[in-house]
Amino acid sequence: MEKNCLNTSREHLIFPNPLKKGDTIGLVCPSSPTTKEKVVKSVEFMQDLGFDVKLGRSCWCELHGYLAGDASLRAEDINRMFADDTVKAIFCIRGGYGSSQIMNLLNYDMIRKHPKIFVGYSDITNLLSAFFQLCGFVTFHGPMVASNFLQHFDPYTEESLWRTLFMGESLTFQNPKGRELTTVKEGCAEGLLVGGNLSLITSQIGTFYAPDFRGKILFLEDVGETVPRIGRMLDQLWLTGIIGQIRGILLGDFTDCTNPYDSEYGVNELFQDFFCQFKKPVLSNLACGHSFPTATLPIGTFCTMDTIQKQICFYR
C-alpha cells in the first residue's frame, strides 16, 4: 500500500466531478455508529433529493464500544465505495471517534485512481486531510447525513453545500445574513486550504497523513473543548512550527467551548491574545463547524483571504 505524499500544488489537485440527479451516493460510517432508524431515514432523505444510495456495512453496525464496527470493516467500506465506479460521491453519515484506526487500512493507491466527492467533518477531518495529502483530491468539510441533514438541513446549510459541490472556477464564501466575519489580525493571504477540527489536526501531527502546512491557509473549528484545552492545542501548533509555516488562518465555530475558570474570558478573547504575536491575517466567526447553520468548505482549493474587505474566495 503506497502512502507517498503527492505534489499538492494547485495545478496537481483534482476537483471531483459534480453530482447530477440520479447519481449514486455511497453512505459510510467511518467513526461512531448511528441508529438503524436514522440510517433508514438517511437513505430516504437522499432518495428524496433525487439520488440513488449504496449503504456501507458500517452504517448498520451496532455500537462496538464507541465504534461503528471494527477498523477493517469501516476501512473496507471506504475502499469499496471508491473502487465502485457507479458511486459518484461518498457522504459520511456521522463523525464521532475512531477514524484514526482505519488510516493505515485504506488503499490510497487505488483511491487516488478513483477521485470522487467526499463529504464530512469533525472526526472525518482525518480522511479529508489524507485524501488531500496522499491522493491530491479536493474534499469537502460539510454536513453529514444522519447528524445534520435529518434535523438541521436549513436553507443556508443546504445552499452552501450545493454551491460548493457545484462551484465553477471560483466561489466567494458567504456567511448567513447578519453574521459578519471578524478580523483578529489584519492582512491578506493566499494558499491552498487545509484543516478542519482543531483536536484532529493536532492529533495528526507526526502521522503520515498530516497535511503539508507550508504556505497554506489553515481552517480550524471545534466543539465541547474548554478554553484552556484550545489554548494548549494552539500552543502545540505554534511550538511544532506549523503556525509559522502557514500564510493565514480562518476560524470557524467553537461550539460549547467554555472557560470553567473565568466565564468572561472565552475563545474570542483567547484568539485575540494568542494571535497578537502572529504577523499574518486571521479571520474568525465563519459559520462552519459543529453549529447550525453551517457552511461547506472545499478543502484543498486555492484560497484567498482579505481582512480589510472581509472576503474569502476559493478557486479551482
Tab-separated table of C-alpha atoms in Angstrom:
chain	number	residue	atom	x	y	z
A	1	MET	CA	0.000	0.000	0.000
A	2	GLU	CA	1.511	3.292	-1.091
A	3	LYS	CA	1.396	6.270	1.210
A	4	ASN	CA	3.744	8.604	-0.642
A	5	CYS	CA	2.700	12.241	-0.499
A	6	LEU	CA	1.806	13.762	-3.839
A	7	ASN	CA	2.696	17.179	-5.149
A	8	THR	CA	-0.193	19.102	-3.634
A	9	SER	CA	0.426	22.297	-5.546
A	10	ARG	CA	-2.602	23.934	-7.110
A	11	GLU	CA	-2.036	22.596	-10.620
A	12	HIS	CA	-1.801	18.991	-9.442
A	13	LEU	CA	-5.004	18.860	-7.386
A	14	ILE	CA	-8.108	17.075	-8.637
A	15	PHE	CA	-11.535	18.669	-8.212
A	16	PRO	CA	-14.038	15.779	-8.417
A	17	ASN	CA	-16.827	15.717	-10.968
A	18	PRO	CA	-20.109	17.281	-9.810
A	19	LEU	CA	-23.194	15.280	-8.945
A	20	LYS	CA	-26.332	15.146	-11.032
A	21	LYS	CA	-29.792	13.874	-10.207
A	22	GLY	CA	-29.995	10.115	-10.447
A	23	ASP	CA	-26.348	9.594	-9.482
A	24	THR	CA	-25.477	7.063	-6.782
A	25	ILE	CA	-24.184	8.314	-3.440
A	26	GLY	CA	-22.360	5.986	-1.084
A	27	LEU	CA	-23.052	6.363	2.630
A	28	VAL	CA	-20.364	5.262	5.081
A	29	CYS	CA	-19.865	5.432	8.855
A	30	PRO	CA	-16.079	5.611	9.394
A	31	SER	CA	-16.175	6.518	13.094
A	32	SER	CA	-19.001	6.138	15.627
A	33	PRO	CA	-22.361	4.496	14.860
A	34	THR	CA	-25.803	5.930	14.420
A	35	THR	CA	-29.185	4.232	14.889
A	36	LYS	CA	-30.885	1.957	12.393
A	37	GLU	CA	-33.829	4.358	12.365
A	38	LYS	CA	-31.551	7.213	11.297
A	39	VAL	CA	-29.945	5.011	8.638
A	40	VAL	CA	-33.346	4.309	7.098
A	41	LYS	CA	-34.284	7.999	7.251
A	42	SER	CA	-30.916	8.981	5.760
A	43	VAL	CA	-31.481	6.730	2.757
A	44	GLU	CA	-34.995	8.110	2.282
A	45	PHE	CA	-33.705	11.682	2.588
A	46	MET	CA	-31.065	11.215	-0.111
A	47	GLN	CA	-33.573	9.461	-2.360
A	48	ASP	CA	-35.986	12.357	-1.917
A	49	LEU	CA	-33.175	14.653	-3.118
A	50	GLY	CA	-33.086	12.600	-6.324
A	51	PHE	CA	-30.125	10.285	-5.710
A	52	ASP	CA	-29.700	6.532	-5.584
A	53	VAL	CA	-27.962	5.229	-2.459
A	54	LYS	CA	-25.495	2.482	-1.659
A	55	LEU	CA	-25.023	1.751	2.025
A	56	GLY	CA	-21.777	0.691	3.595
A	57	ARG	CA	-21.959	-2.155	6.085
A	58	SER	CA	-20.659	0.187	8.789
A	59	CYS	CA	-23.923	2.134	8.652
A	60	TRP	CA	-25.786	-0.873	10.049
A	61	CYS	CA	-23.292	-1.724	12.782
A	62	GLU	CA	-24.378	-1.800	16.366
A	63	LEU	CA	-22.261	0.004	18.920
A	64	HIS	CA	-18.828	-1.638	19.116
A	65	GLY	CA	-17.508	0.056	22.242
A	66	TYR	CA	-17.765	3.526	20.700
A	67	LEU	CA	-17.293	2.499	17.060
A	68	ALA	CA	-19.369	1.562	14.024
A	69	GLY	CA	-17.767	-1.851	13.702
A	70	ASP	CA	-14.131	-2.886	13.760
A	71	ALA	CA	-11.467	-0.962	11.872
A	72	SER	CA	-11.193	-3.391	8.952
A	73	LEU	CA	-14.936	-3.220	8.239
A	74	ARG	CA	-15.001	0.582	8.334
A	75	ALA	CA	-11.933	0.856	6.114
A	76	GLU	CA	-13.239	-1.691	3.636
A	77	ASP	CA	-16.447	0.327	3.263
A	78	ILE	CA	-14.456	3.338	2.092
A	79	ASN	CA	-12.184	1.279	-0.165
A	80	ARG	CA	-15.215	-0.389	-1.723
A	81	MET	CA	-17.043	2.890	-2.344
A	82	PHE	CA	-14.037	4.446	-4.078
A	83	ALA	CA	-13.446	1.334	-6.200
A	84	ASP	CA	-17.107	1.250	-7.314
A	85	ASP	CA	-17.351	3.466	-10.392
A	86	THR	CA	-21.150	3.594	-10.111
A	87	VAL	CA	-20.713	5.573	-6.882
A	88	LYS	CA	-20.194	9.234	-7.777
A	89	ALA	CA	-19.912	10.685	-4.254
A	90	ILE	CA	-19.321	9.456	-0.707
A	91	PHE	CA	-21.077	11.097	2.233
A	92	CYS	CA	-20.234	10.246	5.821
A	93	ILE	CA	-23.331	9.520	7.833
A	94	ARG	CA	-21.803	10.854	11.084
A	95	GLY	CA	-18.492	11.523	12.854
A	96	GLY	CA	-17.615	10.758	16.466
A	97	TYR	CA	-14.407	8.878	17.237
A	98	GLY	CA	-12.196	6.238	15.673
A	99	SER	CA	-11.270	7.333	12.154
A	100	SER	CA	-7.582	7.253	13.139
A	101	GLN	CA	-7.851	3.455	13.458
A	102	ILE	CA	-8.557	2.999	9.748
A	103	MET	CA	-5.948	5.354	8.276
A	104	ASN	CA	-3.395	2.583	7.757
A	105	LEU	CA	-6.003	0.270	6.207
A	106	LEU	CA	-7.070	2.456	3.301
A	107	ASN	CA	-5.841	1.652	-0.210
A	108	TYR	CA	-4.570	5.114	-1.158
A	109	ASP	CA	-3.041	3.885	-4.420
A	110	MET	CA	-6.451	2.651	-5.564
A	111	ILE	CA	-8.328	5.637	-4.133
A	112	ARG	CA	-6.240	8.208	-5.999
A	113	LYS	CA	-7.211	6.465	-9.258
A	114	HIS	CA	-10.922	6.966	-8.497
A	115	PRO	CA	-11.419	10.604	-7.499
A	116	LYS	CA	-14.905	11.483	-6.320
A	117	ILE	CA	-16.733	13.810	-3.947
A	118	PHE	CA	-16.099	13.036	-0.283
A	119	VAL	CA	-18.048	14.946	2.412
A	120	GLY	CA	-17.778	15.046	6.198
A	121	TYR	CA	-16.284	16.935	9.134
A	122	SER	CA	-15.377	16.530	12.825
A	123	ASP	CA	-13.649	13.125	13.224
A	124	ILE	CA	-13.752	12.888	9.406
A	125	THR	CA	-11.031	15.580	9.370
A	126	ASN	CA	-8.504	12.718	9.272
A	127	LEU	CA	-9.920	11.483	5.979
A	128	LEU	CA	-10.215	14.962	4.455
A	129	SER	CA	-6.528	15.531	5.197
A	130	ALA	CA	-5.416	12.118	3.915
A	131	PHE	CA	-7.273	12.331	0.614
A	132	PHE	CA	-5.818	15.804	0.070
A	133	GLN	CA	-2.258	14.954	1.087
A	134	LEU	CA	-1.929	11.410	-0.262
A	135	CYS	CA	-4.348	11.394	-3.203
A	136	GLY	CA	-4.381	15.020	-4.366
A	137	PHE	CA	-8.166	15.411	-4.045
A	138	VAL	CA	-10.233	18.420	-3.143
A	139	THR	CA	-12.539	17.206	-0.365
A	140	PHE	CA	-15.472	18.862	1.374
A	141	HIS	CA	-15.746	19.903	5.016
A	142	GLY	CA	-19.514	19.768	5.115
A	143	PRO	CA	-22.639	18.416	6.803
A	144	MET	CA	-23.223	14.712	7.404
A	145	VAL	CA	-26.403	12.884	6.632
A	146	ALA	CA	-27.649	11.439	9.948
A	147	SER	CA	-26.009	14.158	12.048
A	148	ASN	CA	-27.147	17.167	10.033
A	149	PHE	CA	-29.434	16.516	7.079
A	150	LEU	CA	-32.241	14.930	9.075
A	151	GLN	CA	-32.687	17.774	11.575
A	152	HIS	CA	-30.537	20.734	10.594
A	153	PHE	CA	-30.647	20.970	6.792
A	154	ASP	CA	-31.682	24.623	6.901
A	155	PRO	CA	-31.690	26.761	3.718
A	156	TYR	CA	-28.228	28.251	4.344
A	157	THR	CA	-26.638	24.846	5.053
A	158	GLU	CA	-28.260	23.290	2.003
A	159	GLU	CA	-27.392	26.172	-0.336
A	160	SER	CA	-23.783	26.281	0.851
A	161	LEU	CA	-23.367	22.533	0.312
A	162	TRP	CA	-24.627	22.551	-3.263
A	163	ARG	CA	-22.901	25.856	-4.151
A	164	THR	CA	-19.596	24.375	-3.038
A	165	LEU	CA	-20.019	20.940	-4.623
A	166	PHE	CA	-21.037	22.580	-7.906
A	167	MET	CA	-18.636	25.529	-7.762
A	168	GLY	CA	-17.267	26.817	-11.041
A	169	GLU	CA	-13.851	28.402	-11.413
A	170	SER	CA	-14.351	30.453	-8.256
A	171	LEU	CA	-16.586	30.702	-5.196
A	172	THR	CA	-16.942	33.559	-2.720
A	173	PHE	CA	-17.618	32.444	0.835
A	174	GLN	CA	-20.850	33.774	2.289
A	175	ASN	CA	-21.812	33.754	5.954
A	176	PRO	CA	-25.513	33.694	6.864
A	177	LYS	CA	-27.148	37.094	6.547
A	178	GLY	CA	-26.490	39.276	9.568
A	179	ARG	CA	-23.377	37.385	10.641
A	180	GLU	CA	-20.128	39.205	9.875
A	181	LEU	CA	-16.623	37.842	9.716
A	182	THR	CA	-14.363	39.180	12.459
A	183	THR	CA	-10.838	40.434	11.860
A	184	VAL	CA	-8.471	39.096	14.519
A	185	LYS	CA	-5.281	40.084	12.683
A	186	GLU	CA	-5.227	42.276	9.578
A	187	GLY	CA	-3.739	41.336	6.251
A	188	CYS	CA	-4.181	39.418	3.008
A	189	ALA	CA	-3.003	35.929	2.156
A	190	GLU	CA	-3.406	33.169	-0.397
A	191	GLY	CA	-2.673	29.458	-0.432
A	192	LEU	CA	-4.315	26.045	-0.553
A	193	LEU	CA	-6.924	25.489	2.154
A	194	VAL	CA	-6.254	22.772	4.743
A	195	GLY	CA	-7.634	21.998	8.182
A	196	GLY	CA	-10.819	21.075	9.958
A	197	ASN	CA	-11.359	20.097	13.576
A	198	LEU	CA	-8.606	21.527	15.789
A	199	SER	CA	-8.410	18.436	18.024
A	200	LEU	CA	-7.969	16.204	14.997
A	201	ILE	CA	-5.438	18.485	13.317
A	202	THR	CA	-3.223	18.483	16.413
A	203	SER	CA	-3.581	14.692	16.686
A	204	GLN	CA	-2.382	14.320	13.078
A	205	ILE	CA	0.985	15.935	13.775
A	206	GLY	CA	3.728	13.384	13.124
A	207	THR	CA	1.474	10.978	11.195
A	208	PHE	CA	1.917	10.033	7.551
A	209	TYR	CA	-1.391	11.640	6.566
A	210	ALA	CA	-0.921	15.062	8.153
A	211	PRO	CA	-1.110	17.803	5.518
A	212	ASP	CA	1.941	19.749	4.458
A	213	PHE	CA	1.136	23.069	6.131
A	214	ARG	CA	3.788	25.124	4.339
A	215	GLY	CA	2.263	28.078	2.506
A	216	LYS	CA	-1.312	27.020	3.305
A	217	ILE	CA	-4.409	28.740	4.684
A	218	LEU	CA	-5.449	26.852	7.832
A	219	PHE	CA	-9.109	26.477	8.823
A	220	LEU	CA	-9.945	25.437	12.403
A	221	GLU	CA	-13.132	24.673	14.378
A	222	ASP	CA	-14.037	22.569	17.392
A	223	VAL	CA	-16.766	21.553	19.823
A	224	GLY	CA	-17.000	20.841	23.533
A	225	GLU	CA	-13.428	21.829	24.362
A	226	THR	CA	-12.544	24.163	27.216
A	227	VAL	CA	-10.700	27.398	26.543
A	228	PRO	CA	-7.543	26.117	28.308
A	229	ARG	CA	-7.517	22.988	26.124
A	230	ILE	CA	-7.946	25.071	22.974
A	231	GLY	CA	-5.068	27.252	24.136
A	232	ARG	CA	-2.923	24.172	24.662
A	233	MET	CA	-3.674	22.894	21.157
A	234	LEU	CA	-2.867	26.266	19.624
A	235	ASP	CA	0.411	26.229	21.576
A	236	GLN	CA	1.162	22.832	20.035
A	237	LEU	CA	0.642	24.242	16.550
A	238	TRP	CA	2.934	27.126	17.457
A	239	LEU	CA	5.693	25.058	19.077
A	240	THR	CA	5.787	22.486	16.262
A	241	GLY	CA	6.350	25.314	13.782
A	242	ILE	CA	3.046	24.905	11.959
A	243	ILE	CA	1.779	28.399	12.801
A	244	GLY	CA	4.986	29.790	11.359
A	245	GLN	CA	4.590	27.816	8.134
A	246	ILE	CA	1.059	28.864	7.215
A	247	ARG	CA	0.054	32.105	5.491
A	248	GLY	CA	-3.259	32.783	7.219
A	249	ILE	CA	-5.916	31.342	9.495
A	250	LEU	CA	-9.698	31.029	9.218
A	251	LEU	CA	-11.543	30.288	12.459
A	252	GLY	CA	-14.976	28.699	12.372
A	253	ASP	CA	-17.391	27.864	15.149
A	254	PHE	CA	-16.053	26.752	18.507
A	255	THR	CA	-19.340	25.385	19.784
A	256	ASP	CA	-19.880	24.870	23.513
A	257	CYS	CA	-16.254	25.793	24.197
A	258	THR	CA	-16.369	27.472	27.604
A	259	ASN	CA	-13.929	28.566	30.274
A	260	PRO	CA	-14.678	26.941	33.648
A	261	TYR	CA	-12.261	29.309	35.378
A	262	ASP	CA	-13.403	32.675	34.015
A	263	SER	CA	-16.665	32.993	32.099
A	264	GLU	CA	-15.625	36.449	30.870
A	265	TYR	CA	-12.608	35.021	29.031
A	266	GLY	CA	-13.893	32.931	26.141
A	267	VAL	CA	-12.494	31.675	22.860
A	268	ASN	CA	-12.630	35.114	21.228
A	269	GLU	CA	-10.503	36.613	24.000
A	270	LEU	CA	-8.116	33.680	23.667
A	271	PHE	CA	-7.810	34.245	19.925
A	272	GLN	CA	-7.073	37.944	20.410
A	273	ASP	CA	-4.328	37.160	22.914
A	274	PHE	CA	-2.826	34.213	21.074
A	275	PHE	CA	-2.687	35.749	17.611
A	276	CYS	CA	-1.460	39.192	18.708
A	277	GLN	CA	2.077	37.913	18.040
A	278	PHE	CA	1.049	36.435	14.678
A	279	LYS	CA	2.162	38.540	11.712
A	280	LYS	CA	-0.276	37.000	9.251
A	281	PRO	CA	-4.027	37.520	8.676
A	282	VAL	CA	-6.626	35.847	10.866
A	283	LEU	CA	-10.394	35.906	10.250
A	284	SER	CA	-12.862	34.407	12.702
A	285	ASN	CA	-16.619	33.829	13.043
A	286	LEU	CA	-17.021	31.685	9.937
A	287	ALA	CA	-20.322	29.825	10.164
A	288	CYS	CA	-18.693	26.449	9.792
A	289	GLY	CA	-18.312	23.625	12.259
A	290	HIS	CA	-20.475	21.964	14.902
A	291	SER	CA	-23.247	24.533	14.702
A	292	PHE	CA	-26.235	25.375	12.581
A	293	PRO	CA	-26.412	26.802	10.071
A	294	THR	CA	-23.070	25.574	8.787
A	295	ALA	CA	-21.138	26.191	5.589
A	296	THR	CA	-19.319	23.703	3.365
A	297	LEU	CA	-15.652	24.431	2.656
A	298	PRO	CA	-13.665	22.938	-0.260
A	299	ILE	CA	-10.511	21.594	1.413
A	300	GLY	CA	-7.566	21.697	-0.978
A	301	THR	CA	-8.780	24.518	-3.200
A	302	PHE	CA	-6.741	27.674	-3.703
A	303	CYS	CA	-7.986	30.226	-1.171
A	304	THR	CA	-7.578	33.987	-0.826
A	305	MET	CA	-8.418	35.946	2.313
A	306	ASP	CA	-8.645	39.700	2.830
A	307	THR	CA	-9.357	41.004	6.317
A	308	ILE	CA	-9.954	44.568	5.109
A	309	GLN	CA	-12.705	43.545	2.699
A	310	LYS	CA	-13.597	40.623	4.990
A	311	GLN	CA	-13.682	38.409	1.956
A	312	ILE	CA	-12.745	34.764	1.407
A	313	CYS	CA	-12.649	33.239	-2.082
A	314	PHE	CA	-11.919	29.742	-3.374
A	315	TYR	CA	-10.575	28.864	-6.826
A	316	ARG	CA	-10.322	25.602	-8.729
